[in-house]
């Protein structure tokens, strides 16, 4: 069975209230206990700021590719709401679920949440989490404007379309059957639970000090966490009741109310307390309290009071009891069901009844102890595992139930969608039509096959013949010839000023040169869908930085975005690079990488360097950022190698084969240590060592004087050779006549020539740096020191081994 869960209850303003906590806890647990069904999550793209945090919280419960994002027009005004409802339902249908679970239907009055049930016709079996009918119970308070009446009636009509209501308490289930005149067989009670965070424990002196400093606590605490200050929360009667406690007792305690509070509500509560004769420090309005502080508050509280007139469940009372806090509460609606002890209840409409119960609990120690023991036992009866199992059983029952839900014809569904939306868009409003078209396309984009979008922005423009380009060519060739199961591999590229396109022309040339007949196609703009992967295989600082906001758009759409990190050398060896801003540019690029889903480094040493940089630079990593590494390959013959031999190749190879030949492979640049190597050999040649030295690599930066020296060196063409930018074919032949590879780099991201040499059975002399130790292990001769003498002595010692 495929279960699709609309999780807007954890995205809208409700995410700060019990509904948001309930939605996330239920879905997380469903994902954890589920073993037989597919679970998909539908998130609204109208709340982009919440998408990544929800994904992160669900990372162990639901596969990332199963978390889908739908889009609609915003802001969601009365006209656009119907359009957005149709788009959402069409999107839900496109996932082809067997059942849909809506975590919160009564959303969208104050924000851009969009919920409905079967507005496009009876297309989906739908269950709705049912919290309460408080506005219907108090219409004079909550339904006193035309807009609120219309909104609530539409939601009630939508609720009637649901196949099943999953009520959060027995009280709420009975209320639904009574007030909605609904068949009780369509209603199930699945209960609720408190987060595992809330449990008994001691509070450290440091935590107590933090509470005292942040919230003004100076005495013992009577606590209330009402979940808001709406009239049914009954806070004014709580203040009246507390004010009627004996003065001696009030001097010993403070009434602490922990809940988000608006300015007008705060002023109203303070006026009421003052009117009742309470001193300023007797009442503490804590406002929003993060979970860590809330837990500490529960644990230090001597008594928890829950005076609500009407609750769908009463989660704060259960949280307090889970922390073993003596708890008393209202005898109305679902609260008795949660507290589960008759003598702990009071009449919330009777100030004297509430005061007497507080007085009893604060002065009668045996009663307080009885409440505490009961809290431990009663709270253990509620668990998210039990609630999730009940919900799963209900969904299975719904899926198995015979119904008139038709099989879905998606072409017909698209037609219905357009037919419903078209009349809602003002005639001639071209911009609105374009936006609607864009949202429909994004919601239905692509099919079941996922894309691995491989960035080749540098390689597609030019092959710089660097080690990085060799890696890009090699990886791309294998990915194109052997795509990961379920993926199509799509090379893509961008420029600084233009967005990402499919690299069709490049792929045509690349694959045809590899012996595959591929049709030439235009470079269309890149499309994407949730579940795709964007892999920054090529490194093009300026281009990728120009599109860093686009990478975040991909992530919000459910695309995983990761980059290959080849090294941190511009940061580690700032003075060795030509560009004066090389370090700054590379650090900006690294910061951009850290804002995505992960880095794939080419060595463990590079991965550790990245981790250290993140810590030292204070870089902010995205939630769930992964820092992994994988070693490079070195099979040149499989990397679509470059070919071509110069006219003098045979002559050079004969000279190299005639005496011991030492080879250094890499761009000519200060970091590679070629100057030290050449000076070391000049010492050895003077000492009578008859050996060749070969540099294979193009000219880099800061080496103009060294290159001049190459040109006029007395051993040039005799025992010294610079093979400038040679092909892979030529390099392979040079390896075949090489006696030893010298790797003298000050630092590297990996050290590819070491592996290439080893594959050719060539011994290695390497500078003793961590990445060379990682790559070569014990299979190289390591040297230290930066002078020519240090290296010449090491080579001489090696020759005598």
JSON list of N, CA and C in Angstrom, two decimals, residues 63-106:
[
{"chain": "A", "resi": 63, "resn": "UNK", "atom": "N", "xyz": [12.37, 7.80, 3.14]},
{"chain": "A", "resi": 63, "resn": "UNK", "atom": "CA", "xyz": [13.41, 8.06, 2.14]},
{"chain": "A", "resi": 63, "resn": "UNK", "atom": "C", "xyz": [13.28, 9.47, 1.57]},
{"chain": "A", "resi": 64, "resn": "UNK", "atom": "N", "xyz": [14.40, 10.11, 1.36]},
{"chain": "A", "resi": 64, "resn": "UNK", "atom": "CA", "xyz": [14.39, 11.50, 0.90]},
{"chain": "A", "resi": 64, "resn": "UNK", "atom": "C", "xyz": [13.59, 11.67, -0.39]},
{"chain": "A", "resi": 65, "resn": "UNK", "atom": "N", "xyz": [13.73, 10.68, -1.32]},
{"chain": "A", "resi": 65, "resn": "UNK", "atom": "CA", "xyz": [13.04, 10.81, -2.60]},
{"chain": "A", "resi": 65, "resn": "UNK", "atom": "C", "xyz": [11.54, 10.65, -2.46]},
{"chain": "A", "resi": 66, "resn": "UNK", "atom": "N", "xyz": [11.07, 10.17, -1.30]},
{"chain": "A", "resi": 66, "resn": "UNK", "atom": "CA", "xyz": [9.63, 10.03, -1.06]},
{"chain": "A", "resi": 66, "resn": "UNK", "atom": "C", "xyz": [9.01, 11.28, -0.45]},
{"chain": "A", "resi": 67, "resn": "UNK", "atom": "N", "xyz": [9.84, 12.29, -0.20]},
{"chain": "A", "resi": 67, "resn": "UNK", "atom": "CA", "xyz": [9.31, 13.55, 0.32]},
{"chain": "A", "resi": 67, "resn": "UNK", "atom": "C", "xyz": [9.14, 14.49, -0.86]},
{"chain": "A", "resi": 68, "resn": "UNK", "atom": "N", "xyz": [7.88, 14.73, -1.25]},
{"chain": "A", "resi": 68, "resn": "UNK", "atom": "CA", "xyz": [7.56, 15.47, -2.47]},
{"chain": "A", "resi": 68, "resn": "UNK", "atom": "C", "xyz": [7.06, 16.87, -2.11]},
{"chain": "A", "resi": 69, "resn": "UNK", "atom": "N", "xyz": [7.35, 17.82, -2.96]},
{"chain": "A", "resi": 69, "resn": "UNK", "atom": "CA", "xyz": [6.93, 19.21, -2.74]},
{"chain": "A", "resi": 69, "resn": "UNK", "atom": "C", "xyz": [6.02, 19.65, -3.88]},
{"chain": "A", "resi": 70, "resn": "UNK", "atom": "N", "xyz": [4.88, 20.21, -3.54]},
{"chain": "A", "resi": 70, "resn": "UNK", "atom": "CA", "xyz": [3.98, 20.74, -4.56]},
{"chain": "A", "resi": 70, "resn": "UNK", "atom": "C", "xyz": [3.95, 22.27, -4.47]},
{"chain": "A", "resi": 71, "resn": "UNK", "atom": "N", "xyz": [3.59, 22.91, -5.57]},
{"chain": "A", "resi": 71, "resn": "UNK", "atom": "CA", "xyz": [3.62, 24.36, -5.66]},
{"chain": "A", "resi": 71, "resn": "UNK", "atom": "C", "xyz": [2.27, 24.90, -6.15]},
{"chain": "A", "resi": 72, "resn": "UNK", "atom": "N", "xyz": [1.95, 26.10, -5.72]},
{"chain": "A", "resi": 72, "resn": "UNK", "atom": "CA", "xyz": [0.73, 26.75, -6.14]},
{"chain": "A", "resi": 72, "resn": "UNK", "atom": "C", "xyz": [0.90, 28.25, -6.07]},
{"chain": "A", "resi": 73, "resn": "UNK", "atom": "N", "xyz": [-0.09, 29.01, -6.52]},
{"chain": "A", "resi": 73, "resn": "UNK", "atom": "CA", "xyz": [0.02, 30.48, -6.54]},
{"chain": "A", "resi": 73, "resn": "UNK", "atom": "C", "xyz": [-0.03, 31.07, -5.14]},
{"chain": "A", "resi": 74, "resn": "UNK", "atom": "N", "xyz": [0.74, 32.11, -4.96]},
{"chain": "A", "resi": 74, "resn": "UNK", "atom": "CA", "xyz": [0.73, 32.82, -3.69]},
{"chain": "A", "resi": 74, "resn": "UNK", "atom": "C", "xyz": [0.81, 34.32, -3.94]},
{"chain": "A", "resi": 75, "resn": "UNK", "atom": "N", "xyz": [0.32, 35.15, -3.00]},
{"chain": "A", "resi": 75, "resn": "UNK", "atom": "CA", "xyz": [-0.31, 34.75, -1.74]},
{"chain": "A", "resi": 75, "resn": "UNK", "atom": "C", "xyz": [-1.67, 34.09, -1.98]},
{"chain": "A", "resi": 76, "resn": "UNK", "atom": "N", "xyz": [-2.07, 33.24, -1.05]},
{"chain": "A", "resi": 76, "resn": "UNK", "atom": "CA", "xyz": [-3.31, 32.48, -1.23]},
{"chain": "A", "resi": 76, "resn": "UNK", "atom": "C", "xyz": [-4.49, 33.33, -0.76]},
{"chain": "A", "resi": 77, "resn": "UNK", "atom": "N", "xyz": [-4.95, 34.17, -1.65]},
{"chain": "A", "resi": 77, "resn": "UNK", "atom": "CA", "xyz": [-6.14, 34.97, -1.37]},
{"chain": "A", "resi": 77, "resn": "UNK", "atom": "C", "xyz": [-7.39, 34.14, -1.71]},
{"chain": "A", "resi": 78, "resn": "UNK", "atom": "N", "xyz": [-8.60, 34.64, -1.44]},
{"chain": "A", "resi": 78, "resn": "UNK", "atom": "CA", "xyz": [-9.82, 33.83, -1.68]},
{"chain": "A", "resi": 78, "resn": "UNK", "atom": "C", "xyz": [-9.94, 33.31, -3.11]},
{"chain": "A", "resi": 79, "resn": "UNK", "atom": "N", "xyz": [-9.48, 34.09, -4.09]},
{"chain": "A", "resi": 79, "resn": "UNK", "atom": "CA", "xyz": [-9.58, 33.63, -5.48]},
{"chain": "A", "resi": 79, "resn": "UNK", "atom": "C", "xyz": [-8.56, 32.53, -5.76]},
{"chain": "A", "resi": 80, "resn": "UNK", "atom": "N", "xyz": [-7.34, 32.76, -5.35]},
{"chain": "A", "resi": 80, "resn": "UNK", "atom": "CA", "xyz": [-6.29, 31.78, -5.62]},
{"chain": "A", "resi": 80, "resn": "UNK", "atom": "C", "xyz": [-6.47, 30.50, -4.81]},
{"chain": "A", "resi": 81, "resn": "UNK", "atom": "N", "xyz": [-7.19, 30.56, -3.70]},
{"chain": "A", "resi": 81, "resn": "UNK", "atom": "CA", "xyz": [-7.30, 29.38, -2.85]},
{"chain": "A", "resi": 81, "resn": "UNK", "atom": "C", "xyz": [-7.90, 28.20, -3.60]},
{"chain": "A", "resi": 82, "resn": "UNK", "atom": "N", "xyz": [-8.97, 28.44, -4.35]},
{"chain": "A", "resi": 82, "resn": "UNK", "atom": "CA", "xyz": [-9.58, 27.35, -5.10]},
{"chain": "A", "resi": 82, "resn": "UNK", "atom": "C", "xyz": [-8.62, 26.79, -6.14]},
{"chain": "A", "resi": 83, "resn": "UNK", "atom": "N", "xyz": [-7.91, 27.70, -6.82]},
{"chain": "A", "resi": 83, "resn": "UNK", "atom": "CA", "xyz": [-6.91, 27.26, -7.79]},
{"chain": "A", "resi": 83, "resn": "UNK", "atom": "C", "xyz": [-5.86, 26.38, -7.12]},
{"chain": "A", "resi": 84, "resn": "UNK", "atom": "N", "xyz": [-5.36, 26.85, -5.97]},
{"chain": "A", "resi": 84, "resn": "UNK", "atom": "CA", "xyz": [-4.33, 26.11, -5.25]},
{"chain": "A", "resi": 84, "resn": "UNK", "atom": "C", "xyz": [-4.85, 24.77, -4.76]},
{"chain": "A", "resi": 85, "resn": "UNK", "atom": "N", "xyz": [-6.12, 24.71, -4.33]},
{"chain": "A", "resi": 85, "resn": "UNK", "atom": "CA", "xyz": [-6.70, 23.44, -3.89]},
{"chain": "A", "resi": 85, "resn": "UNK", "atom": "C", "xyz": [-6.71, 22.42, -5.03]},
{"chain": "A", "resi": 86, "resn": "UNK", "atom": "N", "xyz": [-7.13, 22.88, -6.20]},
{"chain": "A", "resi": 86, "resn": "UNK", "atom": "CA", "xyz": [-7.16, 21.98, -7.36]},
{"chain": "A", "resi": 86, "resn": "UNK", "atom": "C", "xyz": [-5.75, 21.50, -7.70]},
{"chain": "A", "resi": 87, "resn": "UNK", "atom": "N", "xyz": [-4.78, 22.40, -7.67]},
{"chain": "A", "resi": 87, "resn": "UNK", "atom": "CA", "xyz": [-3.40, 22.02, -7.99]},
{"chain": "A", "resi": 87, "resn": "UNK", "atom": "C", "xyz": [-2.87, 21.01, -6.98]},
{"chain": "A", "resi": 88, "resn": "UNK", "atom": "N", "xyz": [-3.15, 21.25, -5.71]},
{"chain": "A", "resi": 88, "resn": "UNK", "atom": "CA", "xyz": [-2.68, 20.33, -4.68]},
{"chain": "A", "resi": 88, "resn": "UNK", "atom": "C", "xyz": [-3.28, 18.94, -4.88]},
{"chain": "A", "resi": 89, "resn": "UNK", "atom": "N", "xyz": [-4.58, 18.87, -5.10]},
{"chain": "A", "resi": 89, "resn": "UNK", "atom": "CA", "xyz": [-5.21, 17.55, -5.24]},
{"chain": "A", "resi": 89, "resn": "UNK", "atom": "C", "xyz": [-4.73, 16.84, -6.50]},
{"chain": "A", "resi": 90, "resn": "UNK", "atom": "N", "xyz": [-4.52, 17.59, -7.58]},
{"chain": "A", "resi": 90, "resn": "UNK", "atom": "CA", "xyz": [-3.98, 16.98, -8.78]},
{"chain": "A", "resi": 90, "resn": "UNK", "atom": "C", "xyz": [-2.58, 16.42, -8.52]},
{"chain": "A", "resi": 91, "resn": "UNK", "atom": "N", "xyz": [-1.80, 17.18, -7.77]},
{"chain": "A", "resi": 91, "resn": "UNK", "atom": "CA", "xyz": [-0.48, 16.70, -7.40]},
{"chain": "A", "resi": 91, "resn": "UNK", "atom": "C", "xyz": [-0.57, 15.41, -6.57]},
{"chain": "A", "resi": 92, "resn": "UNK", "atom": "N", "xyz": [-1.46, 15.40, -5.58]},
{"chain": "A", "resi": 92, "resn": "UNK", "atom": "CA", "xyz": [-1.62, 14.20, -4.76]},
{"chain": "A", "resi": 92, "resn": "UNK", "atom": "C", "xyz": [-1.96, 12.99, -5.62]},
{"chain": "A", "resi": 93, "resn": "UNK", "atom": "N", "xyz": [-2.84, 13.19, -6.59]},
{"chain": "A", "resi": 93, "resn": "UNK", "atom": "CA", "xyz": [-3.22, 12.09, -7.48]},
{"chain": "A", "resi": 93, "resn": "UNK", "atom": "C", "xyz": [-2.03, 11.59, -8.29]},
{"chain": "A", "resi": 94, "resn": "UNK", "atom": "N", "xyz": [-1.13, 12.51, -8.66]},
{"chain": "A", "resi": 94, "resn": "UNK", "atom": "CA", "xyz": [0.00, 12.13, -9.50]},
{"chain": "A", "resi": 94, "resn": "UNK", "atom": "C", "xyz": [0.96, 11.19, -8.79]},
{"chain": "A", "resi": 95, "resn": "UNK", "atom": "N", "xyz": [0.93, 11.19, -7.46]},
{"chain": "A", "resi": 95, "resn": "UNK", "atom": "CA", "xyz": [1.78, 10.27, -6.68]},
{"chain": "A", "resi": 95, "resn": "UNK", "atom": "C", "xyz": [1.19, 8.86, -6.67]},
{"chain": "A", "resi": 96, "resn": "UNK", "atom": "N", "xyz": [-0.06, 8.73, -7.10]},
{"chain": "A", "resi": 96, "resn": "UNK", "atom": "CA", "xyz": [-0.77, 7.46, -7.20]},
{"chain": "A", "resi": 96, "resn": "UNK", "atom": "C", "xyz": [-0.86, 6.73, -5.84]},
{"chain": "A", "resi": 97, "resn": "UNK", "atom": "N", "xyz": [-1.35, 7.43, -4.82]},
{"chain": "A", "resi": 97, "resn": "UNK", "atom": "CA", "xyz": [-1.45, 6.79, -3.51]},
{"chain": "A", "resi": 97, "resn": "UNK", "atom": "C", "xyz": [-2.66, 5.87, -3.42]},
{"chain": "A", "resi": 98, "resn": "UNK", "atom": "N", "xyz": [-2.58, 4.90, -2.52]},
{"chain": "A", "resi": 98, "resn": "UNK", "atom": "CA", "xyz": [-3.76, 4.09, -2.20]},
{"chain": "A", "resi": 98, "resn": "UNK", "atom": "C", "xyz": [-4.63, 4.79, -1.17]},
{"chain": "A", "resi": 99, "resn": "UNK", "atom": "N", "xyz": [-3.98, 5.50, -0.24]},
{"chain": "A", "resi": 99, "resn": "UNK", "atom": "CA", "xyz": [-4.71, 6.30, 0.74]},
{"chain": "A", "resi": 99, "resn": "UNK", "atom": "C", "xyz": [-3.94, 7.59, 0.99]},
{"chain": "A", "resi": 100, "resn": "UNK", "atom": "N", "xyz": [-4.68, 8.64, 1.33]},
{"chain": "A", "resi": 100, "resn": "UNK", "atom": "CA", "xyz": [-4.08, 9.92, 1.70]},
{"chain": "A", "resi": 100, "resn": "UNK", "atom": "C", "xyz": [-4.42, 10.21, 3.16]},
{"chain": "A", "resi": 101, "resn": "UNK", "atom": "N", "xyz": [-3.43, 10.65, 3.91]},
{"chain": "A", "resi": 101, "resn": "UNK", "atom": "CA", "xyz": [-3.65, 11.06, 5.30]},
{"chain": "A", "resi": 101, "resn": "UNK", "atom": "C", "xyz": [-3.34, 12.55, 5.41]},
{"chain": "A", "resi": 102, "resn": "UNK", "atom": "N", "xyz": [-4.33, 13.34, 5.82]},
{"chain": "A", "resi": 102, "resn": "UNK", "atom": "CA", "xyz": [-4.16, 14.77, 6.01]},
{"chain": "A", "resi": 102, "resn": "UNK", "atom": "C", "xyz": [-3.93, 15.02, 7.50]},
{"chain": "A", "resi": 103, "resn": "UNK", "atom": "N", "xyz": [-2.78, 15.57, 7.84]},
{"chain": "A", "resi": 103, "resn": "UNK", "atom": "CA", "xyz": [-2.46, 15.73, 9.27]},
{"chain": "A", "resi": 103, "resn": "UNK", "atom": "C", "xyz": [-3.19, 16.90, 9.91]},
{"chain": "A", "resi": 104, "resn": "UNK", "atom": "N", "xyz": [-3.63, 17.89, 9.11]},
{"chain": "A", "resi": 104, "resn": "UNK", "atom": "CA", "xyz": [-4.38, 19.01, 9.67]},
{"chain": "A", "resi": 104, "resn": "UNK", "atom": "C", "xyz": [-5.19, 19.66, 8.56]},
{"chain": "A", "resi": 105, "resn": "UNK", "atom": "N", "xyz": [-6.49, 19.48, 8.60]},
{"chain": "A", "resi": 105, "resn": "UNK", "atom": "CA", "xyz": [-7.37, 20.00, 7.55]},
{"chain": "A", "resi": 105, "resn": "UNK", "atom": "C", "xyz": [-7.73, 21.46, 7.77]},
{"chain": "A", "resi": 106, "resn": "UNK", "atom": "N", "xyz": [-7.91, 21.86, 9.02]},
{"chain": "A", "resi": 106, "resn": "UNK", "atom": "CA", "xyz": [-8.38, 23.22, 9.32]},
{"chain": "A", "resi": 106, "resn": "UNK", "atom": "C", "xyz": [-7.19, 24.17, 9.34]}
]
